């Protein structure tokens, strides 16, 4: 039922480890600005200042704790929508006050880099059926694959995926969440108002099905992962190599509707297509 018509032509991953060709290599990551992560823009520096003030007020002194604070600030400051422009600058997301999961994750990366924490992303091609619960009447328009830039942060000498900022999968029993914004347990279902960006603060989310999360556990999303494209030093590099979920004409047509459609709201008119949120 999913569609390939609106997707760009995407070649199979090739190349050396760490260059988007395999899942085993290391990408170095960076703290530098990129076109998407425009760290020096006044709106981004203002966000970082807000995070630092909130961190001081809450006694958050470690990089991990500050990023947890930043996540909470972004949850309250940026409304979740189904925008399809994954290469949107962080400053524009902040100016609009709304963004997709990808765009809000980029904003969290921008805060991290501004604080001196290196970031990189893992490129994941996720089966479009993962988004069926959000779009039950629009399944023919759901992309066959959704490209997800899954951030990782360099904390205490190790790379920490965004899903482990609030605790590793092994530390979270199945169905047990943390003190996230939703305030309830259970795994992520990709339905309703909660998106992946909110969910990571309250429940484990894992694309690899480790022993602590394998099988039918709510945190196991491995069945939805089609292809692991490897690690990239920035989301810009990932999108340079593999494109975005939708081709440019499809993004141009869909963005005016999806860029304002709130997560969990009723469906818009047929003929538009969702992206990662």
Short mmCIF file of C-alpha atoms in Angstrom, two decimals:
data_model
loop_
_atom_site.label_atom_id
_atom_site.label_comp_id
_atom_site.label_asym_id
_atom_site.label_seq_id
_atom_site.Cartn_x
_atom_site.Cartn_y
_atom_site.Cartn_z
CA UNK A 1 0.00 0.00 0.00
CA UNK A 2 2.98 2.35 0.36
CA UNK A 3 4.14 4.60 -2.47
CA UNK A 4 7.45 4.98 -4.34
CA UNK A 5 6.20 7.61 -6.78
CA UNK A 6 7.02 10.57 -4.54
CA UNK A 7 10.43 9.31 -3.41
CA UNK A 8 13.84 10.21 -4.87
CA UNK A 9 15.96 7.58 -6.61
CA UNK A 10 18.14 6.19 -3.84
CA UNK A 11 21.15 3.98 -4.54
CA UNK A 12 22.16 1.08 -2.35
CA UNK A 13 24.68 1.99 0.36
CA UNK A 14 28.27 1.47 -0.77
CA UNK A 15 31.66 2.69 0.33
CA UNK A 16 34.02 2.36 3.26
CA UNK A 17 32.95 1.94 6.83
CA UNK A 18 31.91 5.20 8.44
CA UNK A 19 31.16 6.79 5.05
CA UNK A 20 27.54 5.70 4.90
CA UNK A 21 28.47 2.35 3.39
CA UNK A 22 28.27 0.01 6.39
CA UNK A 23 26.83 -0.02 9.86
CA UNK A 24 30.08 -0.90 11.60
CA UNK A 25 32.32 2.08 10.87
CA UNK A 26 32.92 5.19 12.92
CA UNK A 27 32.09 8.69 11.76
CA UNK A 28 34.05 11.28 13.73
CA UNK A 29 31.19 13.68 14.41
CA UNK A 30 31.77 17.38 14.94
CA UNK A 31 30.91 20.50 16.92
CA UNK A 32 31.08 22.73 13.84
CA UNK A 33 28.11 24.54 12.28
CA UNK A 34 26.57 23.26 9.05
CA UNK A 35 23.94 24.71 6.71
CA UNK A 36 21.24 22.90 8.71
CA UNK A 37 22.86 23.42 12.11
CA UNK A 38 23.36 27.19 11.84
CA UNK A 39 24.79 27.60 15.33
CA UNK A 40 25.71 31.26 15.02
CA UNK A 41 22.21 32.49 14.16
CA UNK A 42 20.75 34.74 16.91
CA UNK A 43 17.71 32.49 17.36
CA UNK A 44 19.96 29.49 17.97
CA UNK A 45 22.22 31.36 20.39
CA UNK A 46 19.10 32.60 22.20
CA UNK A 47 17.86 29.00 22.51
CA UNK A 48 21.22 27.92 23.95
CA UNK A 49 21.12 30.79 26.45
CA UNK A 50 17.60 29.73 27.50
CA UNK A 51 18.80 26.15 27.98
CA UNK A 52 21.74 27.29 30.10
CA UNK A 53 19.47 29.42 32.30
CA UNK A 54 17.03 26.55 32.76
CA UNK A 55 19.90 24.15 33.45
CA UNK A 56 21.31 26.41 36.14
CA UNK A 57 17.88 26.74 37.74
CA UNK A 58 17.49 22.96 37.82
CA UNK A 59 21.02 22.17 38.91
CA UNK A 60 21.84 20.42 35.64
CA UNK A 61 25.64 20.57 35.47
CA UNK A 62 26.62 17.69 33.16
CA UNK A 63 26.38 17.72 29.38
CA UNK A 64 23.82 14.91 29.49
CA UNK A 65 21.67 16.77 32.01
CA UNK A 66 21.82 19.98 29.95
CA UNK A 67 20.73 18.10 26.84
CA UNK A 68 17.82 16.62 28.79
CA UNK A 69 16.85 20.17 29.72
CA UNK A 70 17.24 21.27 26.10
CA UNK A 71 14.95 18.44 24.99
CA UNK A 72 12.27 19.64 27.40
CA UNK A 73 12.64 23.23 26.23
CA UNK A 74 12.19 22.16 22.60
CA UNK A 75 9.15 20.04 23.44
CA UNK A 76 7.44 23.12 24.85
CA UNK A 77 8.78 25.67 22.34
CA UNK A 78 8.41 23.86 18.99
CA UNK A 79 5.03 22.41 18.05
CA UNK A 80 5.20 18.95 16.42
CA UNK A 81 4.06 18.90 12.77
CA UNK A 82 4.63 16.67 9.74
CA UNK A 83 6.99 18.96 7.85
CA UNK A 84 8.83 17.23 4.99
CA UNK A 85 11.79 19.62 4.71
CA UNK A 86 14.53 17.73 6.56
CA UNK A 87 17.20 20.21 5.43
CA UNK A 88 15.46 23.18 7.00
CA UNK A 89 17.79 25.37 9.01
CA UNK A 90 17.38 25.14 12.77
CA UNK A 91 16.92 28.91 12.95
CA UNK A 92 13.89 28.71 10.66
CA UNK A 93 12.36 25.91 12.75
CA UNK A 94 12.76 28.11 15.82
CA UNK A 95 11.32 31.14 14.02
CA UNK A 96 8.25 29.18 12.91
CA UNK A 97 7.81 27.54 16.31
CA UNK A 98 6.89 24.24 14.69
CA UNK A 99 8.82 21.31 13.28
CA UNK A 100 8.95 17.62 12.48
CA UNK A 101 10.84 15.10 14.58
CA UNK A 102 13.80 15.48 12.22
CA UNK A 103 13.78 19.25 12.55
CA UNK A 104 13.48 19.19 16.34
CA UNK A 105 16.25 16.59 16.59
CA UNK A 106 18.38 18.94 14.50
CA UNK A 107 17.64 21.73 16.98
CA UNK A 108 18.82 19.48 19.83
CA UNK A 109 22.00 18.74 17.88
CA UNK A 110 22.54 22.47 17.41
CA UNK A 111 22.31 23.01 21.16
CA UNK A 112 24.73 20.14 21.77
CA UNK A 113 27.32 21.47 19.33
CA UNK A 114 26.98 24.94 20.81
CA UNK A 115 27.77 23.42 24.22
CA UNK A 116 30.87 21.71 22.80
CA UNK A 117 29.29 18.25 22.55
CA UNK A 118 30.09 16.55 19.24
CA UNK A 119 27.17 15.05 17.32
CA UNK A 120 26.70 12.74 14.37
CA UNK A 121 23.70 10.93 12.87
CA UNK A 122 22.82 7.39 11.96
CA UNK A 123 20.92 7.06 8.68
CA UNK A 124 17.92 4.74 8.99
CA UNK A 125 15.50 3.76 6.24
CA UNK A 126 12.31 2.92 8.11
CA UNK A 127 9.38 1.06 6.55
CA UNK A 128 6.56 3.42 5.65
CA UNK A 129 4.06 1.11 7.34
CA UNK A 130 5.47 2.35 10.67
CA UNK A 131 3.46 5.54 9.99
CA UNK A 132 0.17 3.79 9.14
CA UNK A 133 -1.33 4.42 12.61
CA UNK A 134 -1.03 8.17 11.96
CA UNK A 135 -2.46 8.08 8.44
CA UNK A 136 -5.03 5.23 8.27
CA UNK A 137 -6.93 6.85 5.37
CA UNK A 138 -3.85 7.95 3.43
CA UNK A 139 -1.87 4.71 3.19
CA UNK A 140 -1.43 4.85 -0.62
CA UNK A 141 0.40 8.16 -0.18
CA UNK A 142 2.73 7.06 2.62
CA UNK A 143 6.31 6.75 1.28
CA UNK A 144 7.58 3.19 1.02
CA UNK A 145 10.61 4.19 3.09
CA UNK A 146 11.21 7.14 5.40
CA UNK A 147 14.78 8.36 5.87
CA UNK A 148 15.44 9.10 9.52
CA UNK A 149 18.52 11.00 10.73
CA UNK A 150 18.94 9.50 14.22
CA UNK A 151 21.27 11.71 16.31
CA UNK A 152 24.10 10.50 18.50
CA UNK A 153 25.96 12.61 21.08
CA UNK A 154 29.54 12.24 22.33
CA UNK A 155 29.17 12.04 26.11
CA UNK A 156 31.84 10.87 28.55
CA UNK A 157 33.91 9.40 25.71
CA UNK A 158 31.10 7.33 24.17
CA UNK A 159 28.49 7.85 21.47
CA UNK A 160 25.00 8.02 22.98
CA UNK A 161 21.92 7.76 20.70
CA UNK A 162 19.15 10.24 21.34
CA UNK A 163 16.99 7.41 22.71
CA UNK A 164 19.53 6.86 25.51
CA UNK A 165 19.85 10.45 26.70
CA UNK A 166 17.33 9.62 29.42
CA UNK A 167 18.61 6.09 30.09
CA UNK A 168 19.76 3.04 28.14
CA UNK A 169 17.33 0.37 26.96
CA UNK A 170 18.87 -2.09 29.42
CA UNK A 171 18.02 0.29 32.28
CA UNK A 172 14.35 0.62 31.28
CA UNK A 173 12.09 -2.39 31.81
CA UNK A 174 9.64 -3.03 28.98
CA UNK A 175 6.76 -0.61 29.18
CA UNK A 176 8.40 1.51 31.86
CA UNK A 177 9.13 5.08 30.96
CA UNK A 178 11.00 7.90 32.56
CA UNK A 179 9.80 11.34 33.60
CA UNK A 180 8.97 12.36 30.05
CA UNK A 181 6.37 14.88 28.90
CA UNK A 182 3.72 12.26 28.27
CA UNK A 183 3.91 11.11 31.87
CA UNK A 184 2.83 7.51 31.20
CA UNK A 185 4.36 4.11 30.54
CA UNK A 186 4.17 1.79 27.56
CA UNK A 187 6.16 1.63 24.36
CA UNK A 188 6.02 4.09 21.49
CA UNK A 189 3.11 3.36 19.13
CA UNK A 190 3.52 6.18 16.57
CA UNK A 191 -0.08 7.19 17.08
CA UNK A 192 -1.71 10.20 18.69
CA UNK A 193 -0.01 13.43 19.68
CA UNK A 194 3.22 11.86 20.95
CA UNK A 195 6.02 11.64 18.39
CA UNK A 196 9.41 9.93 18.54
CA UNK A 197 10.97 13.17 19.74
CA UNK A 198 8.76 13.27 22.84
CA UNK A 199 8.80 9.52 23.39
CA UNK A 200 12.54 9.16 23.96
CA UNK A 201 12.20 11.06 27.25
CA UNK A 202 9.78 8.56 28.76
CA UNK A 203 10.39 5.16 27.17
CA UNK A 204 13.12 3.11 25.54
CA UNK A 205 13.27 3.24 21.74
CA UNK A 206 15.64 0.86 19.98
CA UNK A 207 16.12 0.01 16.31
CA UNK A 208 18.53 -2.90 16.94
CA UNK A 209 16.59 -5.23 19.28
CA UNK A 210 19.30 -5.90 21.90
CA UNK A 211 18.71 -8.63 24.44
CA UNK A 212 17.18 -6.16 26.91
CA UNK A 213 14.63 -5.04 24.35
CA UNK A 214 14.21 -7.91 21.89
CA UNK A 215 11.13 -9.66 20.64
CA UNK A 216 7.75 -8.27 21.64
CA UNK A 217 9.02 -5.68 24.12
CA UNK A 218 7.46 -2.26 23.45
CA UNK A 219 10.85 -0.62 22.92
CA UNK A 220 11.82 -2.94 20.04
CA UNK A 221 11.33 -1.14 16.70
CA UNK A 222 13.79 -3.32 14.77
CA UNK A 223 11.05 -4.92 12.64
CA UNK A 224 10.41 -1.52 11.05
CA UNK A 225 14.05 -0.92 10.05
CA UNK A 226 14.70 -1.74 6.38
CA UNK A 227 18.26 -0.48 5.92
CA UNK A 228 20.96 0.91 8.19
CA UNK A 229 22.89 3.43 6.08
CA UNK A 230 25.64 3.89 8.66
CA UNK A 231 26.94 6.91 10.56
CA UNK A 232 27.58 10.39 9.17
CA UNK A 233 29.38 13.32 10.78
CA UNK A 234 26.33 15.50 10.13
CA UNK A 235 22.77 15.21 8.87
CA UNK A 236 23.88 17.41 5.96
CA UNK A 237 26.26 14.65 4.84
CA UNK A 238 23.51 12.03 5.14
CA UNK A 239 21.09 14.04 3.00
CA UNK A 240 23.83 14.94 0.50
CA UNK A 241 24.44 11.25 -0.11
CA UNK A 242 20.96 9.76 0.15
CA UNK A 243 18.50 12.59 -0.42
CA UNK A 244 15.41 13.23 1.70
CA UNK A 245 12.32 11.07 2.12
CA UNK A 246 10.43 12.84 -0.68
CA UNK A 247 11.67 14.21 -3.99
CA UNK A 248 11.75 17.99 -4.40
CA UNK A 249 8.46 18.37 -6.38
CA UNK A 250 6.63 16.27 -3.78
CA UNK A 251 8.11 18.33 -0.93
CA UNK A 252 7.12 21.56 -2.65
CA UNK A 253 3.51 20.41 -2.98
CA UNK A 254 3.22 18.76 0.43
CA UNK A 255 4.99 21.23 2.71
CA UNK A 256 2.29 23.97 2.74
CA UNK A 257 -0.16 21.42 4.19
CA UNK A 258 2.01 19.03 6.19
CA UNK A 259 4.21 21.79 7.57
CA UNK A 260 1.19 23.10 9.51
CA UNK A 261 -0.54 19.80 10.31
CA UNK A 262 -0.09 19.05 14.01
CA UNK A 263 0.81 15.55 15.13
CA UNK A 264 -2.30 13.74 16.31
CA UNK A 265 -4.69 16.06 14.49
CA UNK A 266 -7.22 14.89 11.89
CA UNK A 267 -6.05 14.06 8.39
CA UNK A 268 -5.79 16.76 5.70
CA UNK A 269 -7.09 16.39 2.19
CA UNK A 270 -5.96 13.34 0.23
CA UNK A 271 -3.02 13.74 -2.09
CA UNK A 272 -0.44 14.78 0.50
CA UNK A 273 2.19 12.53 2.00
CA UNK A 274 3.68 12.31 5.51
CA UNK A 275 7.30 12.45 6.50
CA UNK A 276 9.01 11.43 9.71
CA UNK A 277 7.50 12.94 12.81
#
